[in-house]
Every structure is written in structure tokens, then in C-alpha cells.
Tab-separated table of C-alpha atoms in Angstrom:
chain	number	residue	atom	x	y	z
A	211	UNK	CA	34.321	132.949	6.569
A	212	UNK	CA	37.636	131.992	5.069
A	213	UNK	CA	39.339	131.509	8.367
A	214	UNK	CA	43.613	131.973	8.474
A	215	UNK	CA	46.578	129.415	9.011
A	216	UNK	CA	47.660	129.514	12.565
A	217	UNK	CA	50.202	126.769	13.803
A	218	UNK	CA	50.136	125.438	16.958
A	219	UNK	CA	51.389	123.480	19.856
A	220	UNK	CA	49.679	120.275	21.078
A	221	UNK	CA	49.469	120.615	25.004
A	222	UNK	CA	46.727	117.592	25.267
A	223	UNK	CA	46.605	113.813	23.238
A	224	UNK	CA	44.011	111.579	24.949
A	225	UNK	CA	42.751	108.338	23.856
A	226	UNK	CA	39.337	109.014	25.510
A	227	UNK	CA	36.513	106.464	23.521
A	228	UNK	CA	36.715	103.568	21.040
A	229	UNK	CA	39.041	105.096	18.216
A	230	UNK	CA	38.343	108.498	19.735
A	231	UNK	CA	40.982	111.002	20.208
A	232	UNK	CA	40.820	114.271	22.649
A	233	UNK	CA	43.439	117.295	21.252
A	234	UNK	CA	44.356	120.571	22.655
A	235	UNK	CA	46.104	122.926	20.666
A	236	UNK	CA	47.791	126.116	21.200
A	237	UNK	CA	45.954	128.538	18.718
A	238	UNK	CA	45.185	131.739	20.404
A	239	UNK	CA	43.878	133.206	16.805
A	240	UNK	CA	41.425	130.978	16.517
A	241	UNK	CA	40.483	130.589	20.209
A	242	UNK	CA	39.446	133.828	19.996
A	243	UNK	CA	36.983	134.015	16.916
A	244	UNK	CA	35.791	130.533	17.233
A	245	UNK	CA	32.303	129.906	17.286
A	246	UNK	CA	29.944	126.222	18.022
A	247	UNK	CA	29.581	124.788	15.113
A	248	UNK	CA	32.093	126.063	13.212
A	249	UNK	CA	35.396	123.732	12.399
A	250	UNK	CA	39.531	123.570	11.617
A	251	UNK	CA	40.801	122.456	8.322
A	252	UNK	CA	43.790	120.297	10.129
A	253	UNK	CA	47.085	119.131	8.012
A	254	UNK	CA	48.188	115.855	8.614
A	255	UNK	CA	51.681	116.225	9.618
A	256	UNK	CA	52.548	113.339	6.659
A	257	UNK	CA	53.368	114.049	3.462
A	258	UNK	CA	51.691	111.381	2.093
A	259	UNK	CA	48.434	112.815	2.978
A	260	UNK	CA	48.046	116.375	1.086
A	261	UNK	CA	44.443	117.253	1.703
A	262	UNK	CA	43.548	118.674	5.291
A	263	UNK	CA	41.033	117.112	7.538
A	264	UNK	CA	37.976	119.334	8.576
A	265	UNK	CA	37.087	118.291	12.558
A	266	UNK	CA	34.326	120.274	14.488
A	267	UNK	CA	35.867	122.461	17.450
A	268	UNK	CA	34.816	121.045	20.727
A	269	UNK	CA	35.449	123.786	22.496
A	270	UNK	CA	37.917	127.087	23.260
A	271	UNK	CA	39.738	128.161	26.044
A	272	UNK	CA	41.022	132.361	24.711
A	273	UNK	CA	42.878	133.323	28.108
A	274	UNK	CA	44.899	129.810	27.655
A	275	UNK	CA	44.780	130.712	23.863
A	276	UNK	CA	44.046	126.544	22.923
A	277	UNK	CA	41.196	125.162	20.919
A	278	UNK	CA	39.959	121.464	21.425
A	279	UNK	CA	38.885	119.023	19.154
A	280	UNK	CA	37.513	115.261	19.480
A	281	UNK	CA	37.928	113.274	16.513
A	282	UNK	CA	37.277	109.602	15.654
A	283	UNK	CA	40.288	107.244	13.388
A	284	UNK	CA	38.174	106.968	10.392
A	285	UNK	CA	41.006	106.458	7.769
A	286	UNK	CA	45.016	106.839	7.504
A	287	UNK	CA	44.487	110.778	7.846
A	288	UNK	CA	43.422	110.583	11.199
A	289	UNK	CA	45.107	107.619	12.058
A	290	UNK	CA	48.186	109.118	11.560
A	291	UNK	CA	46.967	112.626	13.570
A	292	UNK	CA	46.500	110.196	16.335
A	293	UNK	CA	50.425	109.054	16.327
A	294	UNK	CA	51.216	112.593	17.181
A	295	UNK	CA	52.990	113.759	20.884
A	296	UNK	CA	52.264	116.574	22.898
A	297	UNK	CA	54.367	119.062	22.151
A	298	UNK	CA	54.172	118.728	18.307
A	299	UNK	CA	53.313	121.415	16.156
A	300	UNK	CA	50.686	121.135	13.884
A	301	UNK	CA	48.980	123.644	11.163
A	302	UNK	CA	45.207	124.162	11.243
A	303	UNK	CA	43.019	126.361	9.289
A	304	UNK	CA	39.876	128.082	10.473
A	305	UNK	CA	37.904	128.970	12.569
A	306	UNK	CA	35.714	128.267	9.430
A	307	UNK	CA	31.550	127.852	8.413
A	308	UNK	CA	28.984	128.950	9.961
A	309	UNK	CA	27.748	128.831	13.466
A	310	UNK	CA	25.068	127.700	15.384
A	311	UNK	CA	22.488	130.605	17.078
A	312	UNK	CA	22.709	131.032	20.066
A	313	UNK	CA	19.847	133.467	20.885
A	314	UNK	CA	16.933	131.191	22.060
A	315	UNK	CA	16.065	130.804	26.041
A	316	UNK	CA	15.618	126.634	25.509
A	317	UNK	CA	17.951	125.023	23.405
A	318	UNK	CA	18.028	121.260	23.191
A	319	UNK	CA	21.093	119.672	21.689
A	320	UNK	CA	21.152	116.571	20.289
A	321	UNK	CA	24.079	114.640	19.094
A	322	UNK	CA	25.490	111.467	17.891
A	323	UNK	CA	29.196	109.687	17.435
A	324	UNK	CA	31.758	112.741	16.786
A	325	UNK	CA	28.472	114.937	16.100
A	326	UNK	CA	28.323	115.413	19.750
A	327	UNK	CA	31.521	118.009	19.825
A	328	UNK	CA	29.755	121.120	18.329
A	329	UNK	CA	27.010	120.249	20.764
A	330	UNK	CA	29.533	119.790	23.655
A	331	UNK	CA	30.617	123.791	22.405
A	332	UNK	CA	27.644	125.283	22.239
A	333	UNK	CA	27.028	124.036	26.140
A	334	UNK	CA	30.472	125.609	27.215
A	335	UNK	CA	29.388	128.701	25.834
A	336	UNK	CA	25.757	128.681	26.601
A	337	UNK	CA	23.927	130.529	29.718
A	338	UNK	CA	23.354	128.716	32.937
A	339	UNK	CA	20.068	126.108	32.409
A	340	UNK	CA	19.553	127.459	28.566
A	341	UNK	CA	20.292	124.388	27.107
A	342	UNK	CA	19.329	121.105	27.237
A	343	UNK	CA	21.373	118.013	25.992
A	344	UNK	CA	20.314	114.805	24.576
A	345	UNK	CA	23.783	112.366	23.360
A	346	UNK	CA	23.653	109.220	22.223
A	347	UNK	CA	25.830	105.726	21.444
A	348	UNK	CA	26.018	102.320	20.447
A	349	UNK	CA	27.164	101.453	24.470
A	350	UNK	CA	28.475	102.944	27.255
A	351	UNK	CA	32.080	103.292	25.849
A	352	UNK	CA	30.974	106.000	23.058
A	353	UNK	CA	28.897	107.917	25.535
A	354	UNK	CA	32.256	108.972	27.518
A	355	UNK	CA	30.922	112.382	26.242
A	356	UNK	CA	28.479	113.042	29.474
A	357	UNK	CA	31.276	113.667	31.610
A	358	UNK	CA	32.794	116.243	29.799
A	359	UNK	CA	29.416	118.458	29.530
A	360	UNK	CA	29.083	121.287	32.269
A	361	UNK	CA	27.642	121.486	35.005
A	362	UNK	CA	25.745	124.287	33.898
A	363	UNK	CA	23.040	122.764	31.555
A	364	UNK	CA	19.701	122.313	32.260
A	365	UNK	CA	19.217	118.594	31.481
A	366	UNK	CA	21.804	116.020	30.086
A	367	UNK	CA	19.828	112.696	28.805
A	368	UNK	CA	22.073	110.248	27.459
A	369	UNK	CA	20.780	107.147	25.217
A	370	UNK	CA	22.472	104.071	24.367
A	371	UNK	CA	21.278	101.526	21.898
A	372	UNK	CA	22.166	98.805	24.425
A	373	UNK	CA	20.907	100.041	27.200
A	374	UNK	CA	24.445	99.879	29.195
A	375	UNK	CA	24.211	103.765	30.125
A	376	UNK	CA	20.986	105.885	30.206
A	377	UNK	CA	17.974	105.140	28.732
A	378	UNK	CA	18.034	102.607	26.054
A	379	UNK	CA	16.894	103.356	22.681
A	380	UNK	CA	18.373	106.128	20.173
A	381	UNK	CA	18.312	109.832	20.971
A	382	UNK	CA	15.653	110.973	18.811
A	383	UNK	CA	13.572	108.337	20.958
A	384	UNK	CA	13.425	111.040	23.793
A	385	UNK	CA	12.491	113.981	21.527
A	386	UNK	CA	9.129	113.555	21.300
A	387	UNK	CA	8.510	114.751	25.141
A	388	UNK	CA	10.974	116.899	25.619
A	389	UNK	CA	9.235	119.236	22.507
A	390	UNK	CA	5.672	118.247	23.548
A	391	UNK	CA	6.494	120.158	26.874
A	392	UNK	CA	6.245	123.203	25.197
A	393	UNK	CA	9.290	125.126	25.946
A	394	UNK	CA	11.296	124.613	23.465
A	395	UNK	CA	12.571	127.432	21.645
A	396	UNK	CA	15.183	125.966	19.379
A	397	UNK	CA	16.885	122.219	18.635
A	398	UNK	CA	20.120	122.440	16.973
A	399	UNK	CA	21.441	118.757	15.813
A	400	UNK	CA	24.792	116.915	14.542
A	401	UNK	CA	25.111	113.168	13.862
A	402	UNK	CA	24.463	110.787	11.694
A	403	UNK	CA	22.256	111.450	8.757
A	404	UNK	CA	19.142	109.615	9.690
A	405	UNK	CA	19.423	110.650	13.253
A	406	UNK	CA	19.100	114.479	11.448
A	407	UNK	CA	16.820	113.743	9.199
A	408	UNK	CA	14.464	112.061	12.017
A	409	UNK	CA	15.052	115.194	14.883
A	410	UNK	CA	14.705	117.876	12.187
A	411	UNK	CA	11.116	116.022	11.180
A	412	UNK	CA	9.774	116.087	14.862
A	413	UNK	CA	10.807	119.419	15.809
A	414	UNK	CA	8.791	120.328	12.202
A	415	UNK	CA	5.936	118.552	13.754
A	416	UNK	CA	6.144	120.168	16.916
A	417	UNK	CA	6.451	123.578	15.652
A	418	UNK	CA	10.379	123.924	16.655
A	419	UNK	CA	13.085	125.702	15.008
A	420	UNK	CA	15.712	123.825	14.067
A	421	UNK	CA	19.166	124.080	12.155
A	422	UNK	CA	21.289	120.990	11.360
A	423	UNK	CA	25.236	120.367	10.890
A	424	UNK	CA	25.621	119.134	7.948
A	425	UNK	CA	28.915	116.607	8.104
A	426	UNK	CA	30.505	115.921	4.597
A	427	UNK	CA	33.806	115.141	2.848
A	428	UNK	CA	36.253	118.048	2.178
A	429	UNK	CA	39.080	118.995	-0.045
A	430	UNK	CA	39.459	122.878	0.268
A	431	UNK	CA	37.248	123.728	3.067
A	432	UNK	CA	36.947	127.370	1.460
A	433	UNK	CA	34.090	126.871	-1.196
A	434	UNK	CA	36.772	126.362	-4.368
A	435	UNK	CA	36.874	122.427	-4.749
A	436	UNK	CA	32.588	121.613	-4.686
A	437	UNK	CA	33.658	118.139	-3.298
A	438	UNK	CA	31.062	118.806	-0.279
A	439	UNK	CA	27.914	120.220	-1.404
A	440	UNK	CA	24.617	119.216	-0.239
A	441	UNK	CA	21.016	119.644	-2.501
A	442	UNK	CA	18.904	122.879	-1.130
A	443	UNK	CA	15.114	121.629	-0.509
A	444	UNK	CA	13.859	124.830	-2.825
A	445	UNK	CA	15.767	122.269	-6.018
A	446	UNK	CA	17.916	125.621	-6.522
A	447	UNK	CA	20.903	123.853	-6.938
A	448	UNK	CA	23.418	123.164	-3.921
A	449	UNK	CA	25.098	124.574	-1.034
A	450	UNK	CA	28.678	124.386	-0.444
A	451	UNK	CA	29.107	122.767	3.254
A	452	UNK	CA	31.907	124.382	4.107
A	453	UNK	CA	31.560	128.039	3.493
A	454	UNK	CA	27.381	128.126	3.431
A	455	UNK	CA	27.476	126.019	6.188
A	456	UNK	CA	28.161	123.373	8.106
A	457	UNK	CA	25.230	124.666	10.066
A	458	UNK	CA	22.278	125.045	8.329
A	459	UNK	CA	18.311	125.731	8.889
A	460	UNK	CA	16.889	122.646	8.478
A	461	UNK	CA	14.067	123.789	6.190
A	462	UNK	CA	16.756	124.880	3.679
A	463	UNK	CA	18.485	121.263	3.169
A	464	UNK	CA	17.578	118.225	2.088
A	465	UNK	CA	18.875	115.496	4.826
């Protein structure tokens, strides 16, 4: 999906984590086709920075017509997107990629640092108590997440390496039960890459589907460039992240 250019107003700028911005934006267009998983190609407005930066929705709103995104001040790009005021306009691209399925009666959710947006989507959008989430953080500051999850999920387990908020250990550490209980129809994961690689390998083992977003660095965010492909696990070559994915089965990637 090649998505369109919609420009919008932004009608929310929070500083909500460490480095972690929260951004509303007035884009009924996109509100209305967006789907989890899928992401916006956003210009910097900077003309020192030409290439657009691709951040996962978070979630929509149609009747208000706004999309949200969270995003973490990785580099001048998004340092810059973080100087900007409400009420600035600002030019995004998408909705664009592929989605997450959304078919299953159990879903479990698991995501990581800015990984946990598409996860924080798919919950908006899900049916009462057909998904459960698992998030997790270095500390209780980067775990802000768990308060903006709905009401509406089944289970929210929150991890934290140090132990300051949940239960401590990594999210994946938690996996193991929830997918020996047998109910699982589906796990659906964004995060870091070993965090991926790890819940992808025990929902093999326990017989669970499970697709992956795949996060990577990228120019056109159409399929033209190849500055984001990822190696398929058949050694057929390579997938283009952002038009074959981001979301992927995980049986078709190599993480």
C-alpha cells in the first residue's frame, strides 16, 4: 500500500517518557484507512533534514479525524519533530505496510521501547478481553505505556528489568506460561531484535502463530530506495520492510 500525502494540524505535543514524545495530528485521510501495525512516513519540518521519518501509528481517532503517534529522540530528525507546537502543520505520508491480523480469539501482544505503539493500536481496536498484553522497560519511567492501554484487554503484564514496576525480568520472561496455558491463538510482537527473535522462538515451540514487526531504517518508505530490506528464511533473496511489511509471519524472516 502506497499510502497518500495528507497535511495536518498538531492538536497534542507531550513529553510523556525519557526522550519520548506523544503527537496528535489532524489527518482525517489517514484516520480512516489506518490499520495496527501499519506506519506514517513523517517530514521533518527542517530543511536540513530531506528524508522522512517512518513512526508506527499508535492509534486513530476517524470521528475526530487525528492519528497518534509515540516516538522516541533518536537523532536530529526527531529531535527537531520534538521542537514543534501545537498548532503546527506538518506533512505525513501513509497509512503505509502491512497490518497486523486481527482475526484470532487470544491475542497476546508483546512489546518493547517504541515497539509497544503498534501493540498499544491493535488493543484500541481489538474486542473486549481478546487480547492480552505483555510491555516491557529498562524502569518504571519507560513503562509509562500501561496507562495508556484500555480498559478493555484481557490481561496487561508489565516487566521491568529493574524490577521498579511489575514483575522484574524482560518480557519474553513471562511468555513461557502465558502459551503453556493453552489458549493462545496468536502472538503478534514489536521491539527490539532479540526480544523478537526470542518470542517468535517460544511461540514456535509452543505451537503459536506468530507475525513480527520488523523495525528498520527508511529512505522512501514505498519499496523504490532498498535501504530497508530484511533476508527471507527460504534464502530467496529479501523483503522490502516497508511495502512487504513491516509486519511479517515470523516463519518468513530471518530475525
Amino acid at each position: 500500500m502506497s499510502g497518500f500525502v495528507e497535511k495536518g494540524i498538531i492538536r497534542v505535543h507531550d513529553h510523556v517518557g525519557p526522550d519520548i514524545w506523544l503527537m496528535q495530528i489532524e489527518l482525517p485521510r489517514i484516520a480512516k484507512e489506518a490499520k495496527p501495525g501499519q506506519f506514517v512516513h513523517v517530514k521533518v519540518n527542517d530543511p536540513r533534514y530531506i528524508l522522512r521519518r517512518p513512526i508506527s501509528i499508535a492509534g486513530t481517532n476517524p470521528g475526530k479525524g487525528r492519528v497518534e503517534i509515540i516516538y522516541r529522540i533518536v537523532g536530529k530528525g526527531t529531535d527537531a519533530m520534538s521542537h514543534l507546537k501545537v498548532g503546527d502543520t506538518i506533512d505525513c505520508l501513509g497509512p503505509l505496510g502491512t497490518s497486523f491480523s486481527m482475526d484470532k480469539d487470544h491475542i497476546v501482544g508483546i512489546g518493547g521501547g517504541v515497539g509497544i505503539a503498534p501493540i498499544l493500536f491493535m488493543s484500541r481496536v481489538a474486542e473486549p478481553q481478546q487480547m492480552t498484553v505483555v510491555i516491557g522497560g529498562r524502569n518504571k519511567e519507560e513503562v509509562f505505556w500501561k496507562d495508556l492501554f484500555p480498559k478493555t484487554v484481557r490481561q496487561l503484564i508489565v516487566t521491568t528489568d529493574d524490577g521498579s514496576c511489575g514483575i522484574k525480568g524482560f518480557s519474553v520472561s513471562v511468555l513461557p506460561e502465558l502459551f503453556g496455558r493453552g489458549d493462545v491463538d496468536e502472538a503478534c510482537v514489536c521491539g527490539p531484535g532479540i526480544m523478537m527473535k526470542t518470542a517468535a522462538q517460544m511461540a514456535k515451540d509452543a505451537g503459536v502463530y506468530c507475525e513480527v514487526s520488523m523495525e528498520r531504517r527508511m529512505g522512501c518508505g514505498i519499496g523504490t530506495c532498498l535501504g530497508c530490506v530484511c533476508d527471507r528464511k527460504d534464502g530467496k533473496g529479501h523483503y522490502k520492510v516497508c511495502a512487504d511489511g513491516p509486519v511479517f509471519n515470523a516463519e518468513e524472516v530471518v530475525l
